[in-house]
Amino acid sequence: MRTRPRQRKNPLRRGSDRLQWWLSRFLLALAAAGLPAAPAVGLASYHSQVREAQAEAAARHPVTARLAEDVPAGLDTRTVPAVVTWTADGTTHRTTTEVDSGQGVGAPVQIWLDAHGTVVHAPATAGQAAAVAWTDALVAATALPLVSVLAWKGTLYVLDRRRYARWDAEWQQVEPHWTRRQPS
């Protein structure tokens, strides 16, 4: 003996109800399938970031520069732009870079140079690579379920509008007979 009647033979179940049922199952499976992908995305991102940081570290080298001017202590910022100088190959170089506030002339400042002697930012650290990986994994873990929920809500909105329009059209036909009112 069956405990549930066959849903396909239910005369009250509309085609839109069947579509809604199947779509809900599909979107739920899609959202659940996206969750195992998050660690894979995070690991791939981490390995990519570590390789990039290693390449940066190999192509860059630190240089100790000296402040060319006093840097006042800023109340609202920790770092401020200041002019620094350094000597390489017997030539004095000068550039503006971000330094900690509150330092005097001649204070040592570490800067990073690439192979061409251009000032660049410091290579990424392992902690920065991990932060990017966690962010990518979090985005991957939430993106597919969020898209599934939005698709579900959008579909319900469209299906409900169609159902209400059909009910309204049917009521316009039935209501005059039911209430014995003449259509206007």
Short mmCIF file of N, CA and C in Angstrom, two decimals:
data_model
loop_
_atom_site.label_atom_id
_atom_site.label_comp_id
_atom_site.label_asym_id
_atom_site.label_seq_id
_atom_site.Cartn_x
_atom_site.Cartn_y
_atom_site.Cartn_z
N MET A 1 0.84 -1.17 0.00
CA MET A 1 0.00 0.00 0.00
C MET A 1 0.89 1.25 0.00
N ARG A 2 0.56 2.19 -0.81
CA ARG A 2 1.33 3.43 -0.89
C ARG A 2 0.83 4.42 0.14
N THR A 3 1.80 5.10 0.74
CA THR A 3 1.43 6.12 1.72
C THR A 3 1.25 7.48 1.06
N ARG A 4 1.86 7.66 -0.11
CA ARG A 4 1.73 8.94 -0.82
C ARG A 4 1.05 8.70 -2.15
N PRO A 5 0.10 9.52 -2.49
CA PRO A 5 -0.49 9.35 -3.82
C PRO A 5 0.51 9.79 -4.88
N ARG A 6 0.36 9.28 -6.05
CA ARG A 6 1.25 9.67 -7.14
C ARG A 6 0.97 11.12 -7.49
N GLN A 7 2.01 11.91 -7.43
CA GLN A 7 1.84 13.35 -7.65
C GLN A 7 1.51 13.67 -9.10
N ARG A 8 1.91 12.85 -10.04
CA ARG A 8 1.66 13.16 -11.44
C ARG A 8 0.19 13.03 -11.80
N LYS A 9 -0.55 12.24 -11.05
CA LYS A 9 -1.95 12.03 -11.36
C LYS A 9 -2.86 12.95 -10.56
N ASN A 10 -2.30 13.81 -9.75
CA ASN A 10 -3.10 14.72 -8.95
C ASN A 10 -3.70 15.79 -9.86
N PRO A 11 -5.02 15.88 -9.97
CA PRO A 11 -5.62 16.85 -10.89
C PRO A 11 -5.45 18.30 -10.41
N LEU A 12 -5.13 18.50 -9.16
CA LEU A 12 -4.96 19.87 -8.64
C LEU A 12 -3.54 20.39 -8.82
N ARG A 13 -2.64 19.50 -9.22
CA ARG A 13 -1.25 19.90 -9.40
C ARG A 13 -1.05 20.42 -10.81
N ARG A 14 -0.71 21.70 -10.89
CA ARG A 14 -0.53 22.35 -12.18
C ARG A 14 0.87 22.09 -12.73
N GLY A 15 1.04 22.41 -13.99
CA GLY A 15 2.36 22.29 -14.62
C GLY A 15 3.37 23.20 -13.94
N SER A 16 2.93 24.38 -13.51
CA SER A 16 3.84 25.29 -12.83
C SER A 16 4.26 24.74 -11.47
N ASP A 17 3.39 23.95 -10.85
CA ASP A 17 3.76 23.31 -9.58
C ASP A 17 4.84 22.26 -9.79
N ARG A 18 4.70 21.49 -10.87
CA ARG A 18 5.72 20.49 -11.18
C ARG A 18 7.05 21.16 -11.52
N LEU A 19 6.98 22.23 -12.31
CA LEU A 19 8.20 22.97 -12.64
C LEU A 19 8.86 23.52 -11.38
N GLN A 20 8.08 24.06 -10.49
CA GLN A 20 8.62 24.59 -9.23
C GLN A 20 9.27 23.49 -8.41
N TRP A 21 8.65 22.33 -8.34
CA TRP A 21 9.19 21.21 -7.56
C TRP A 21 10.52 20.76 -8.15
N TRP A 22 10.58 20.54 -9.46
CA TRP A 22 11.82 20.08 -10.09
C TRP A 22 12.91 21.13 -10.01
N LEU A 23 12.56 22.39 -10.20
CA LEU A 23 13.56 23.45 -10.13
C LEU A 23 14.12 23.59 -8.72
N SER A 24 13.27 23.42 -7.72
CA SER A 24 13.77 23.52 -6.33
C SER A 24 14.78 22.42 -6.05
N ARG A 25 14.52 21.21 -6.55
CA ARG A 25 15.46 20.11 -6.33
C ARG A 25 16.78 20.36 -7.07
N PHE A 26 16.68 20.86 -8.30
CA PHE A 26 17.88 21.12 -9.10
C PHE A 26 18.73 22.22 -8.45
N LEU A 27 18.10 23.31 -8.05
CA LEU A 27 18.86 24.42 -7.46
C LEU A 27 19.45 24.05 -6.10
N LEU A 28 18.75 23.22 -5.34
CA LEU A 28 19.30 22.75 -4.07
C LEU A 28 20.53 21.88 -4.31
N ALA A 29 20.46 21.00 -5.30
CA ALA A 29 21.63 20.16 -5.63
C ALA A 29 22.78 21.03 -6.14
N LEU A 30 22.47 22.05 -6.93
CA LEU A 30 23.50 22.94 -7.44
C LEU A 30 24.18 23.70 -6.30
N ALA A 31 23.38 24.20 -5.37
CA ALA A 31 23.95 24.93 -4.23
C ALA A 31 24.81 24.01 -3.37
N ALA A 32 24.35 22.78 -3.16
CA ALA A 32 25.12 21.83 -2.36
C ALA A 32 26.40 21.40 -3.08
N ALA A 33 26.35 21.32 -4.39
CA ALA A 33 27.54 20.94 -5.15
C ALA A 33 28.60 22.03 -5.11
N GLY A 34 28.19 23.26 -4.92
CA GLY A 34 29.14 24.36 -4.88
C GLY A 34 29.96 24.41 -3.61
N LEU A 35 29.46 23.85 -2.53
CA LEU A 35 30.18 23.91 -1.25
C LEU A 35 31.50 23.13 -1.27
N PRO A 36 31.56 21.91 -1.83
CA PRO A 36 32.86 21.23 -1.89
C PRO A 36 33.87 21.93 -2.80
N ALA A 37 33.39 22.76 -3.69
CA ALA A 37 34.30 23.46 -4.60
C ALA A 37 35.07 24.56 -3.87
N ALA A 38 34.53 25.07 -2.78
CA ALA A 38 35.17 26.18 -2.07
C ALA A 38 36.59 25.85 -1.58
N PRO A 39 36.82 24.71 -0.91
CA PRO A 39 38.20 24.41 -0.51
C PRO A 39 39.14 24.25 -1.70
N ALA A 40 38.64 23.69 -2.79
CA ALA A 40 39.49 23.53 -3.98
C ALA A 40 39.87 24.90 -4.54
N VAL A 41 38.92 25.82 -4.57
CA VAL A 41 39.20 27.18 -5.05
C VAL A 41 40.20 27.86 -4.12
N GLY A 42 40.00 27.69 -2.81
CA GLY A 42 40.91 28.30 -1.84
C GLY A 42 42.33 27.76 -1.97
N LEU A 43 42.46 26.45 -2.11
CA LEU A 43 43.80 25.86 -2.26
C LEU A 43 44.48 26.29 -3.55
N ALA A 44 43.72 26.31 -4.64
CA ALA A 44 44.30 26.75 -5.91
C ALA A 44 44.74 28.21 -5.83
N SER A 45 43.93 29.03 -5.18
CA SER A 45 44.28 30.44 -5.02
C SER A 45 45.52 30.59 -4.14
N TYR A 46 45.59 29.82 -3.08
CA TYR A 46 46.74 29.90 -2.17
C TYR A 46 48.03 29.53 -2.91
N HIS A 47 47.99 28.41 -3.63
CA HIS A 47 49.20 27.98 -4.34
C HIS A 47 49.60 29.01 -5.40
N SER A 48 48.63 29.59 -6.07
CA SER A 48 48.92 30.62 -7.07
C SER A 48 49.55 31.85 -6.42
N GLN A 49 49.00 32.27 -5.27
CA GLN A 49 49.53 33.44 -4.58
C GLN A 49 50.94 33.19 -4.06
N VAL A 50 51.20 31.98 -3.55
CA VAL A 50 52.54 31.64 -3.04
C VAL A 50 53.56 31.64 -4.18
N ARG A 51 53.18 31.06 -5.34
CA ARG A 51 54.08 31.08 -6.50
C ARG A 51 54.37 32.51 -6.93
N GLU A 52 53.36 33.35 -6.95
CA GLU A 52 53.55 34.74 -7.34
C GLU A 52 54.44 35.48 -6.33
N ALA A 53 54.24 35.21 -5.04
CA ALA A 53 55.08 35.85 -4.01
C ALA A 53 56.53 35.39 -4.13
N GLN A 54 56.75 34.11 -4.42
CA GLN A 54 58.11 33.61 -4.59
C GLN A 54 58.78 34.23 -5.82
N ALA A 55 58.01 34.41 -6.88
CA ALA A 55 58.56 35.04 -8.09
C ALA A 55 58.90 36.51 -7.80
N GLU A 56 58.05 37.19 -7.06
CA GLU A 56 58.34 38.58 -6.68
C GLU A 56 59.58 38.66 -5.81
N ALA A 57 59.69 37.76 -4.84
CA ALA A 57 60.84 37.78 -3.94
C ALA A 57 62.14 37.50 -4.69
N ALA A 58 62.06 36.66 -5.72
CA ALA A 58 63.27 36.35 -6.49
C ALA A 58 63.68 37.52 -7.38
N ALA A 59 62.70 38.31 -7.83
CA ALA A 59 62.99 39.39 -8.76
C ALA A 59 63.22 40.73 -8.07
N ARG A 60 63.04 40.80 -6.77
CA ARG A 60 63.17 42.06 -6.04
C ARG A 60 64.20 41.92 -4.93
N HIS A 61 64.80 43.05 -4.57
CA HIS A 61 65.74 43.01 -3.45
C HIS A 61 65.57 44.26 -2.60
N PRO A 62 65.78 44.11 -1.28
CA PRO A 62 65.61 45.26 -0.39
C PRO A 62 66.84 46.16 -0.41
N VAL A 63 66.61 47.45 -0.22
CA VAL A 63 67.67 48.44 -0.14
C VAL A 63 67.33 49.35 1.03
N THR A 64 68.36 49.74 1.79
CA THR A 64 68.14 50.68 2.88
C THR A 64 68.36 52.09 2.35
N ALA A 65 67.31 52.88 2.37
CA ALA A 65 67.37 54.28 1.94
C ALA A 65 67.34 55.16 3.18
N ARG A 66 67.64 56.43 3.01
CA ARG A 66 67.64 57.40 4.12
C ARG A 66 66.65 58.50 3.80
N LEU A 67 65.95 58.94 4.84
CA LEU A 67 65.00 60.05 4.67
C LEU A 67 65.76 61.33 4.32
N ALA A 68 65.25 62.06 3.34
CA ALA A 68 65.87 63.32 2.93
C ALA A 68 65.22 64.51 3.61
N GLU A 69 64.17 64.29 4.37
CA GLU A 69 63.44 65.37 5.03
C GLU A 69 62.81 64.84 6.31
N ASP A 70 62.49 65.74 7.21
CA ASP A 70 61.78 65.36 8.43
C ASP A 70 60.35 64.98 8.08
N VAL A 71 59.86 63.95 8.75
CA VAL A 71 58.49 63.52 8.54
C VAL A 71 57.72 63.81 9.83
N PRO A 72 56.80 64.78 9.79
CA PRO A 72 56.06 65.11 11.00
C PRO A 72 55.15 63.96 11.42
N ALA A 73 54.88 63.92 12.70
CA ALA A 73 53.98 62.90 13.23
C ALA A 73 52.56 63.26 12.83
N GLY A 74 51.91 62.39 12.08
CA GLY A 74 50.53 62.63 11.65
C GLY A 74 49.56 62.11 12.69
N LEU A 75 48.53 62.88 12.95
CA LEU A 75 47.53 62.46 13.93
C LEU A 75 46.55 61.47 13.33
N ASP A 76 46.28 61.61 12.05
CA ASP A 76 45.26 60.76 11.45
C ASP A 76 45.80 59.65 10.55
N THR A 77 47.11 59.68 10.25
CA THR A 77 47.67 58.63 9.41
C THR A 77 48.93 58.05 10.04
N ARG A 78 49.15 56.78 9.75
CA ARG A 78 50.37 56.13 10.24
C ARG A 78 51.53 56.31 9.30
N THR A 79 51.24 56.34 8.00
CA THR A 79 52.28 56.52 7.01
C THR A 79 51.98 57.75 6.17
N VAL A 80 53.05 58.38 5.72
CA VAL A 80 52.93 59.58 4.88
C VAL A 80 53.95 59.48 3.76
N PRO A 81 53.72 60.14 2.63
CA PRO A 81 54.72 60.15 1.57
C PRO A 81 55.90 61.04 1.96
N ALA A 82 57.11 60.58 1.68
CA ALA A 82 58.31 61.35 1.98
C ALA A 82 59.40 61.02 0.96
N VAL A 83 60.36 61.94 0.82
CA VAL A 83 61.47 61.76 -0.11
C VAL A 83 62.57 60.98 0.59
N VAL A 84 63.06 59.92 -0.11
CA VAL A 84 64.16 59.12 0.40
C VAL A 84 65.26 59.07 -0.65
N THR A 85 66.50 58.87 -0.19
CA THR A 85 67.63 58.75 -1.11
C THR A 85 68.41 57.49 -0.79
N TRP A 86 69.07 56.93 -1.80
CA TRP A 86 69.95 55.78 -1.62
C TRP A 86 71.00 55.81 -2.73
N THR A 87 72.08 55.13 -2.46
CA THR A 87 73.18 55.09 -3.42
C THR A 87 73.33 53.67 -3.95
N ALA A 88 73.38 53.56 -5.28
CA ALA A 88 73.59 52.27 -5.93
C ALA A 88 74.51 52.48 -7.11
N ASP A 89 75.57 51.68 -7.21
CA ASP A 89 76.54 51.78 -8.30
C ASP A 89 77.18 53.17 -8.38
N GLY A 90 77.38 53.80 -7.23
CA GLY A 90 78.02 55.10 -7.17
C GLY A 90 77.10 56.26 -7.55
N THR A 91 75.84 55.99 -7.79
CA THR A 91 74.88 57.03 -8.16
C THR A 91 73.86 57.20 -7.04
N THR A 92 73.57 58.44 -6.71
CA THR A 92 72.54 58.71 -5.70
C THR A 92 71.19 58.79 -6.38
N HIS A 93 70.27 58.05 -5.84
CA HIS A 93 68.89 58.02 -6.38
C HIS A 93 67.97 58.67 -5.38
N ARG A 94 66.87 59.19 -5.90
CA ARG A 94 65.91 59.90 -5.05
C ARG A 94 64.50 59.55 -5.52
N THR A 95 63.61 59.27 -4.56
CA THR A 95 62.21 58.98 -4.90
C THR A 95 61.32 59.31 -3.71
N THR A 96 60.03 59.30 -3.96
CA THR A 96 59.04 59.51 -2.90
C THR A 96 58.38 58.17 -2.62
N THR A 97 58.28 57.84 -1.34
CA THR A 97 57.65 56.59 -0.94
C THR A 97 56.92 56.78 0.39
N GLU A 98 56.10 55.83 0.74
CA GLU A 98 55.38 55.89 2.02
C GLU A 98 56.30 55.45 3.15
N VAL A 99 56.38 56.28 4.21
CA VAL A 99 57.20 55.96 5.38
C VAL A 99 56.38 56.18 6.62
N ASP A 100 56.84 55.62 7.73
CA ASP A 100 56.16 55.83 9.01
C ASP A 100 56.33 57.28 9.43
N SER A 101 55.27 57.84 9.99
CA SER A 101 55.33 59.25 10.39
C SER A 101 56.15 59.41 11.67
N GLY A 102 56.64 60.63 11.87
CA GLY A 102 57.37 60.96 13.08
C GLY A 102 58.85 60.63 13.04
N GLN A 103 59.47 60.53 11.87
CA GLN A 103 60.89 60.21 11.76
C GLN A 103 61.65 61.46 11.29
N GLY A 104 62.94 61.49 11.62
CA GLY A 104 63.77 62.63 11.25
C GLY A 104 64.64 62.36 10.04
N VAL A 105 65.32 63.39 9.58
CA VAL A 105 66.22 63.29 8.43
C VAL A 105 67.29 62.23 8.72
N GLY A 106 67.59 61.40 7.72
CA GLY A 106 68.62 60.39 7.85
C GLY A 106 68.15 59.08 8.44
N ALA A 107 66.90 58.98 8.83
CA ALA A 107 66.38 57.73 9.39
C ALA A 107 66.36 56.66 8.30
N PRO A 108 66.75 55.43 8.63
CA PRO A 108 66.76 54.37 7.61
C PRO A 108 65.34 53.92 7.26
N VAL A 109 65.12 53.70 5.98
CA VAL A 109 63.83 53.23 5.46
C VAL A 109 64.12 52.11 4.47
N GLN A 110 63.45 50.98 4.64
CA GLN A 110 63.67 49.88 3.71
C GLN A 110 62.74 50.03 2.51
N ILE A 111 63.32 50.01 1.30
CA ILE A 111 62.55 50.03 0.07
C ILE A 111 62.92 48.81 -0.75
N TRP A 112 62.12 48.49 -1.73
CA TRP A 112 62.36 47.33 -2.58
C TRP A 112 62.55 47.79 -4.01
N LEU A 113 63.54 47.21 -4.68
CA LEU A 113 63.85 47.54 -6.07
C LEU A 113 63.72 46.28 -6.92
N ASP A 114 63.30 46.50 -8.18
CA ASP A 114 63.28 45.37 -9.11
C ASP A 114 64.61 45.30 -9.84
N ALA A 115 64.73 44.44 -10.83
CA ALA A 115 65.99 44.24 -11.54
C ALA A 115 66.44 45.48 -12.31
N HIS A 116 65.52 46.38 -12.63
CA HIS A 116 65.84 47.60 -13.36
C HIS A 116 66.13 48.77 -12.43
N GLY A 117 66.05 48.56 -11.14
CA GLY A 117 66.30 49.63 -10.17
C GLY A 117 65.09 50.49 -9.89
N THR A 118 63.93 50.06 -10.32
CA THR A 118 62.69 50.79 -10.07
C THR A 118 62.15 50.41 -8.71
N VAL A 119 61.66 51.41 -7.97
CA VAL A 119 61.08 51.15 -6.65
C VAL A 119 59.74 50.45 -6.85
N VAL A 120 59.57 49.33 -6.15
CA VAL A 120 58.34 48.54 -6.22
C VAL A 120 57.90 48.22 -4.79
N HIS A 121 56.71 47.69 -4.66
CA HIS A 121 56.25 47.31 -3.33
C HIS A 121 56.92 46.01 -2.89
N ALA A 122 56.89 45.77 -1.60
CA ALA A 122 57.52 44.56 -1.05
C ALA A 122 56.78 43.32 -1.56
N PRO A 123 57.49 42.20 -1.70
CA PRO A 123 56.80 40.98 -2.14
C PRO A 123 55.74 40.55 -1.12
N ALA A 124 54.74 39.88 -1.61
CA ALA A 124 53.66 39.41 -0.74
C ALA A 124 54.19 38.39 0.26
N THR A 125 53.58 38.38 1.42
CA THR A 125 53.96 37.42 2.47
C THR A 125 53.04 36.21 2.42
N ALA A 126 53.40 35.18 3.16
CA ALA A 126 52.56 33.98 3.23
C ALA A 126 51.21 34.31 3.87
N GLY A 127 51.21 35.22 4.81
CA GLY A 127 49.95 35.62 5.44
C GLY A 127 49.01 36.31 4.47
N GLN A 128 49.58 37.15 3.58
CA GLN A 128 48.75 37.80 2.57
C GLN A 128 48.21 36.78 1.58
N ALA A 129 49.02 35.80 1.23
CA ALA A 129 48.56 34.74 0.32
C ALA A 129 47.42 33.95 0.97
N ALA A 130 47.55 33.66 2.25
CA ALA A 130 46.50 32.94 2.96
C ALA A 130 45.22 33.77 3.04
N ALA A 131 45.35 35.06 3.26
CA ALA A 131 44.16 35.93 3.33
C ALA A 131 43.42 35.96 1.99
N VAL A 132 44.16 36.05 0.90
CA VAL A 132 43.53 36.03 -0.42
C VAL A 132 42.86 34.69 -0.66
N ALA A 133 43.50 33.60 -0.26
CA ALA A 133 42.93 32.27 -0.46
C ALA A 133 41.65 32.10 0.34
N TRP A 134 41.64 32.55 1.59
CA TRP A 134 40.43 32.45 2.41
C TRP A 134 39.30 33.28 1.81
N THR A 135 39.63 34.46 1.30
CA THR A 135 38.62 35.30 0.68
C THR A 135 38.04 34.63 -0.56
N ASP A 136 38.91 34.06 -1.40
CA ASP A 136 38.43 33.38 -2.60
C ASP A 136 37.56 32.17 -2.24
N ALA A 137 37.96 31.42 -1.22
CA ALA A 137 37.17 30.26 -0.79
C ALA A 137 35.81 30.71 -0.25
N LEU A 138 35.79 31.79 0.50
CA LEU A 138 34.52 32.30 1.04
C LEU A 138 33.60 32.77 -0.07
N VAL A 139 34.16 33.45 -1.05
CA VAL A 139 33.35 33.90 -2.19
C VAL A 139 32.81 32.70 -2.96
N ALA A 140 33.64 31.69 -3.16
CA ALA A 140 33.20 30.49 -3.87
C ALA A 140 32.12 29.75 -3.07
N ALA A 141 32.25 29.72 -1.76
CA ALA A 141 31.28 29.02 -0.93
C ALA A 141 29.93 29.72 -0.89
N THR A 142 29.92 31.03 -1.06
CA THR A 142 28.67 31.77 -0.99
C THR A 142 28.08 32.11 -2.35
N ALA A 143 28.89 32.13 -3.38
CA ALA A 143 28.40 32.58 -4.69
C ALA A 143 27.35 31.64 -5.29
N LEU A 144 27.65 30.35 -5.36
CA LEU A 144 26.72 29.42 -5.99
C LEU A 144 25.42 29.28 -5.19
N PRO A 145 25.47 29.14 -3.87
CA PRO A 145 24.20 29.14 -3.13
C PRO A 145 23.42 30.44 -3.28
N LEU A 146 24.12 31.57 -3.32
CA LEU A 146 23.44 32.85 -3.49
C LEU A 146 22.77 32.93 -4.86
N VAL A 147 23.47 32.51 -5.89
CA VAL A 147 22.89 32.51 -7.23
C VAL A 147 21.69 31.56 -7.29
N SER A 148 21.80 30.43 -6.61
CA SER A 148 20.68 29.48 -6.58
C SER A 148 19.46 30.07 -5.89
N VAL A 149 19.67 30.74 -4.79
CA VAL A 149 18.55 31.37 -4.07
C VAL A 149 17.93 32.47 -4.91
N LEU A 150 18.76 33.28 -5.55
CA LEU A 150 18.22 34.35 -6.39
C LEU A 150 17.44 33.79 -7.58
N ALA A 151 17.96 32.71 -8.18
CA ALA A 151 17.23 32.07 -9.28
C ALA A 151 15.91 31.50 -8.79
N TRP A 152 15.91 30.92 -7.60
CA TRP A 152 14.70 30.36 -7.01
C TRP A 152 13.66 31.45 -6.76
N LYS A 153 14.09 32.55 -6.15
CA LYS A 153 13.16 33.63 -5.84
C LYS A 153 12.64 34.27 -7.13
N GLY A 154 13.50 34.44 -8.12
CA GLY A 154 13.06 35.00 -9.39
C GLY A 154 12.05 34.11 -10.08
N THR A 155 12.29 32.80 -10.06
CA THR A 155 11.37 31.86 -10.67
C THR A 155 10.03 31.87 -9.94
N LEU A 156 10.05 31.88 -8.61
CA LEU A 156 8.80 31.95 -7.86
C LEU A 156 8.02 33.21 -8.19
N TYR A 157 8.72 34.32 -8.34
CA TYR A 157 8.06 35.57 -8.67
C TYR A 157 7.34 35.46 -10.02
N VAL A 158 8.04 34.92 -11.02
CA VAL A 158 7.44 34.77 -12.35
C VAL A 158 6.29 33.78 -12.33
N LEU A 159 6.49 32.62 -11.68
CA LEU A 159 5.42 31.62 -11.63
C LEU A 159 4.21 32.15 -10.88
N ASP A 160 4.41 32.83 -9.76
CA ASP A 160 3.29 33.37 -9.00
C ASP A 160 2.52 34.43 -9.80
N ARG A 161 3.22 35.27 -10.52
CA ARG A 161 2.54 36.27 -11.35
C ARG A 161 1.67 35.59 -12.40
N ARG A 162 2.19 34.54 -13.01
CA ARG A 162 1.40 33.81 -14.01
C ARG A 162 0.20 33.12 -13.36
N ARG A 163 0.40 32.54 -12.19
CA ARG A 163 -0.71 31.87 -11.50
C ARG A 163 -1.79 32.87 -11.12
N TYR A 164 -1.38 34.01 -10.57
CA TYR A 164 -2.37 35.02 -10.18
C TYR A 164 -3.11 35.57 -11.39
N ALA A 165 -2.43 35.73 -12.50
CA ALA A 165 -3.09 36.21 -13.71
C ALA A 165 -4.12 35.19 -14.20
N ARG A 166 -3.77 33.92 -14.13
CA ARG A 166 -4.72 32.87 -14.53
C ARG A 166 -5.92 32.82 -13.58
N TRP A 167 -5.64 32.90 -12.28
CA TRP A 167 -6.74 32.88 -11.31
C TRP A 167 -7.66 34.08 -11.53
N ASP A 168 -7.08 35.23 -11.82
CA ASP A 168 -7.88 36.43 -12.04
C ASP A 168 -8.74 36.26 -13.29
N ALA A 169 -8.17 35.70 -14.36
CA ALA A 169 -8.94 35.48 -15.58
C ALA A 169 -10.06 34.47 -15.35
N GLU A 170 -9.78 33.40 -14.62
CA GLU A 170 -10.81 32.41 -14.33
C GLU A 170 -11.89 33.00 -13.43
N TRP A 171 -11.49 33.82 -12.48
CA TRP A 171 -12.47 34.42 -11.58
C TRP A 171 -13.38 35.40 -12.34
N GLN A 172 -12.82 36.08 -13.33
CA GLN A 172 -13.64 36.99 -14.13
C GLN A 172 -14.71 36.22 -14.89
N GLN A 173 -14.46 34.97 -15.23
CA GLN A 173 -15.46 34.16 -15.92
C GLN A 173 -16.45 33.53 -14.95
N VAL A 174 -15.99 33.10 -13.79
CA VAL A 174 -16.83 32.36 -12.85
C VAL A 174 -17.64 33.28 -11.94
N GLU A 175 -17.10 34.38 -11.55
CA GLU A 175 -17.70 35.25 -10.53
C GLU A 175 -19.11 35.72 -10.89
N PRO A 176 -19.41 36.11 -12.14
CA PRO A 176 -20.79 36.54 -12.42
C PRO A 176 -21.80 35.41 -12.22
N HIS A 177 -21.44 34.17 -12.55
CA HIS A 177 -22.36 33.05 -12.34
C HIS A 177 -22.50 32.70 -10.88
N TRP A 178 -21.44 32.83 -10.17
CA TRP A 178 -21.43 32.43 -8.77
C TRP A 178 -22.19 33.43 -7.91
N THR A 179 -22.02 34.71 -8.18
CA THR A 179 -22.69 35.74 -7.37
C THR A 179 -24.00 36.21 -8.01
N ARG A 180 -24.31 35.71 -9.19
CA ARG A 180 -25.51 36.08 -9.94
C ARG A 180 -25.52 37.58 -10.25
N ARG A 181 -24.36 38.08 -10.48
CA ARG A 181 -24.20 39.50 -10.81
C ARG A 181 -23.97 39.59 -12.30
N GLN A 182 -24.46 40.61 -12.89
CA GLN A 182 -24.27 40.80 -14.32
C GLN A 182 -22.92 41.46 -14.57
N PRO A 183 -22.19 40.99 -15.59
CA PRO A 183 -20.90 41.62 -15.88
C PRO A 183 -21.11 43.05 -16.39
N SER A 184 -20.23 43.90 -16.06
CA SER A 184 -20.38 45.29 -16.48
C SER A 184 -19.61 45.58 -17.72
#
